[in-house]
């Protein structure tokens, strides 16, 4: 096995182990929160959502880590992929913040919170986790290096 192939195996092993650690750590934290809630009847939905955004957002970041590492090694000026941020990041942020938007409807008009309220009143909030992962991945993969100048010099 050549060293490049060995590096790929180690890199992907590191990423999946990091994700597994985050999942288990997150599970432990949420079980602790649930136990505390059962004992004290003190439940902070906002804190739980912030913690969830952190855990699942980090999983998205880990999934996009390889992209960032490749970009760091490139020459060029850092640029942000605005279409990706707008078309993927903003909707992912919107749905990631569903709990805040739904429960703070005093500050937002009903049209803004309507898509979320439809999903949440159906009794399933699993979609929030998916969007939190997408948000983390979108953030880390939206940074690229523009090497147009170096390409034109090489040609």
Coordinates of C-alpha atoms in Angstrom, one line a residue:
X1 CA 0.0 0.0 0.0
X2 CA 1.5 3.4 -1.0
X3 CA 1.7 6.3 1.5
X4 CA -1.0 8.3 -0.4
X5 CA -3.5 5.5 0.0
X6 CA -2.5 5.1 3.6
X7 CA -3.1 8.8 4.2
X8 CA -6.5 8.5 2.7
X9 CA -7.4 5.6 5.0
X10 CA -6.1 7.5 8.0
X11 CA -7.9 10.7 7.0
X12 CA -11.3 9.0 6.6
X13 CA -10.8 7.0 9.7
X14 CA -10.1 10.2 11.7
X15 CA -13.2 11.8 10.2
X16 CA -15.6 8.9 10.9
X17 CA -14.1 8.4 14.4
X18 CA -14.6 12.1 15.1
X19 CA -18.2 11.9 13.9
X20 CA -18.8 8.8 16.1
X21 CA -17.3 10.6 19.1
X22 CA -19.6 13.6 18.5
X23 CA -22.7 11.4 18.1
X24 CA -21.9 9.6 21.4
X25 CA -20.9 12.7 23.2
X26 CA -24.1 14.4 22.0
X27 CA -26.2 11.5 23.0
X28 CA -24.7 11.6 26.5
X29 CA -25.3 15.3 26.8
X30 CA -29.0 15.0 25.6
X31 CA -29.6 12.0 28.0
X32 CA -28.2 14.1 30.8
X33 CA -30.4 17.0 29.9
X34 CA -33.4 14.7 29.7
X35 CA -32.6 13.2 33.2
X36 CA -32.2 16.6 34.7
X37 CA -35.5 17.7 33.2
X38 CA -37.2 14.6 34.7
X39 CA -35.8 15.4 38.1
X40 CA -36.1 19.2 38.2
X41 CA -38.9 19.8 35.7
X42 CA -36.7 22.6 34.4
X43 CA -36.5 22.4 30.6
X44 CA -34.8 25.1 28.5
X45 CA -35.7 24.4 24.9
X46 CA -33.5 27.2 23.7
X47 CA -30.4 25.8 25.4
X48 CA -31.1 22.3 24.0
X49 CA -31.4 23.8 20.5
X50 CA -28.1 25.6 20.8
X51 CA -26.4 22.5 22.0
X52 CA -28.0 20.5 19.1
X53 CA -26.9 23.1 16.6
X54 CA -23.4 22.8 18.0
X55 CA -23.2 19.0 17.8
X56 CA -24.9 18.6 14.5
X57 CA -23.2 21.6 13.0
X58 CA -19.8 20.2 14.0
X59 CA -20.7 16.9 12.2
X60 CA -21.4 19.0 9.1
X61 CA -18.1 20.7 9.5
X62 CA -16.3 17.4 9.9
X63 CA -17.9 16.2 6.7
X64 CA -16.6 19.2 4.9
X65 CA -13.2 19.2 6.5
X66 CA -11.4 17.6 3.6
X67 CA -12.5 20.4 1.3
X68 CA -11.2 23.1 3.7
X69 CA -7.8 21.2 4.0
X70 CA -7.5 21.1 0.2
X71 CA -8.3 24.8 -0.1
X72 CA -5.8 25.7 2.6
X73 CA -3.1 24.0 0.6
X74 CA -3.9 25.9 -2.6
X75 CA -2.5 29.2 -3.7
X76 CA -4.7 32.2 -4.1
X77 CA -7.0 34.6 -2.4
X78 CA -9.8 33.4 -0.1
X79 CA -13.3 33.9 -1.6
X80 CA -16.7 33.1 -0.3
X81 CA -19.2 31.2 -2.4
X82 CA -22.1 33.6 -2.1
X83 CA -24.6 31.6 -4.1
X84 CA -24.0 28.6 -1.9
X85 CA -24.3 30.7 1.2
X86 CA -27.6 32.3 0.0
X87 CA -29.2 29.2 -1.6
X88 CA -28.1 26.5 0.9
X89 CA -26.8 28.3 4.0
X90 CA -29.6 30.7 4.6
X91 CA -32.4 28.1 4.3
X92 CA -30.4 25.7 6.4
X93 CA -29.9 28.4 9.1
X94 CA -33.7 29.2 8.9
X95 CA -34.7 25.6 9.5
X96 CA -31.8 25.1 12.1
X97 CA -33.3 28.0 14.1
X98 CA -36.8 26.5 13.9
X99 CA -37.3 26.3 17.6
X100 CA -36.3 29.9 18.1
X101 CA -38.5 31.1 15.3
X102 CA -41.5 29.0 16.3
X103 CA -41.5 29.9 20.0
X104 CA -40.6 33.6 19.5
X105 CA -43.4 34.3 17.1
X106 CA -44.1 37.6 18.9
X107 CA -41.2 39.2 17.0
X108 CA -41.9 37.6 13.7
X109 CA -45.0 37.7 11.6
X110 CA -47.0 34.6 10.9
X111 CA -45.8 34.3 7.2
X112 CA -42.2 34.0 8.4
X113 CA -42.9 31.2 10.8
X114 CA -45.6 29.4 8.8
X115 CA -43.4 26.8 7.1
X116 CA -41.8 25.9 10.4
X117 CA -45.1 25.7 12.3
X118 CA -46.6 23.3 9.7
X119 CA -43.6 21.0 10.2
X120 CA -43.4 21.2 14.0
X121 CA -47.2 20.8 14.5
X122 CA -47.0 17.5 12.6
X123 CA -45.1 16.2 15.6
X124 CA -41.7 15.6 14.0
X125 CA -38.6 17.8 14.5
X126 CA -36.1 15.5 12.9
X127 CA -35.8 17.8 9.9
X128 CA -34.0 20.3 12.2
X129 CA -31.0 18.0 12.7
X130 CA -30.6 17.5 8.9
X131 CA -30.6 21.2 8.3
X132 CA -28.1 21.7 11.2
X133 CA -25.7 19.2 9.5
X134 CA -26.3 21.0 6.1
X135 CA -25.5 24.3 7.7
X136 CA -22.2 23.1 9.2
X137 CA -21.2 21.6 5.9
X138 CA -22.3 24.6 3.9
X139 CA -20.3 27.0 6.1
X140 CA -17.0 25.0 5.8
X141 CA -17.3 24.3 2.1
X142 CA -18.2 27.9 1.1
X143 CA -14.6 29.1 1.6
X144 CA -12.5 28.6 -1.5
X145 CA -9.3 30.0 -2.8
X146 CA -9.5 31.9 -6.1
X147 CA -6.5 30.9 -8.2
X148 CA -7.5 32.5 -11.5
X149 CA -4.3 34.6 -11.5
X150 CA -2.1 31.6 -11.0
X151 CA -3.9 29.7 -13.8
X152 CA -3.5 32.5 -16.3
X153 CA 0.3 32.7 -15.5
X154 CA 0.7 28.9 -16.0
X155 CA -1.0 28.9 -19.4

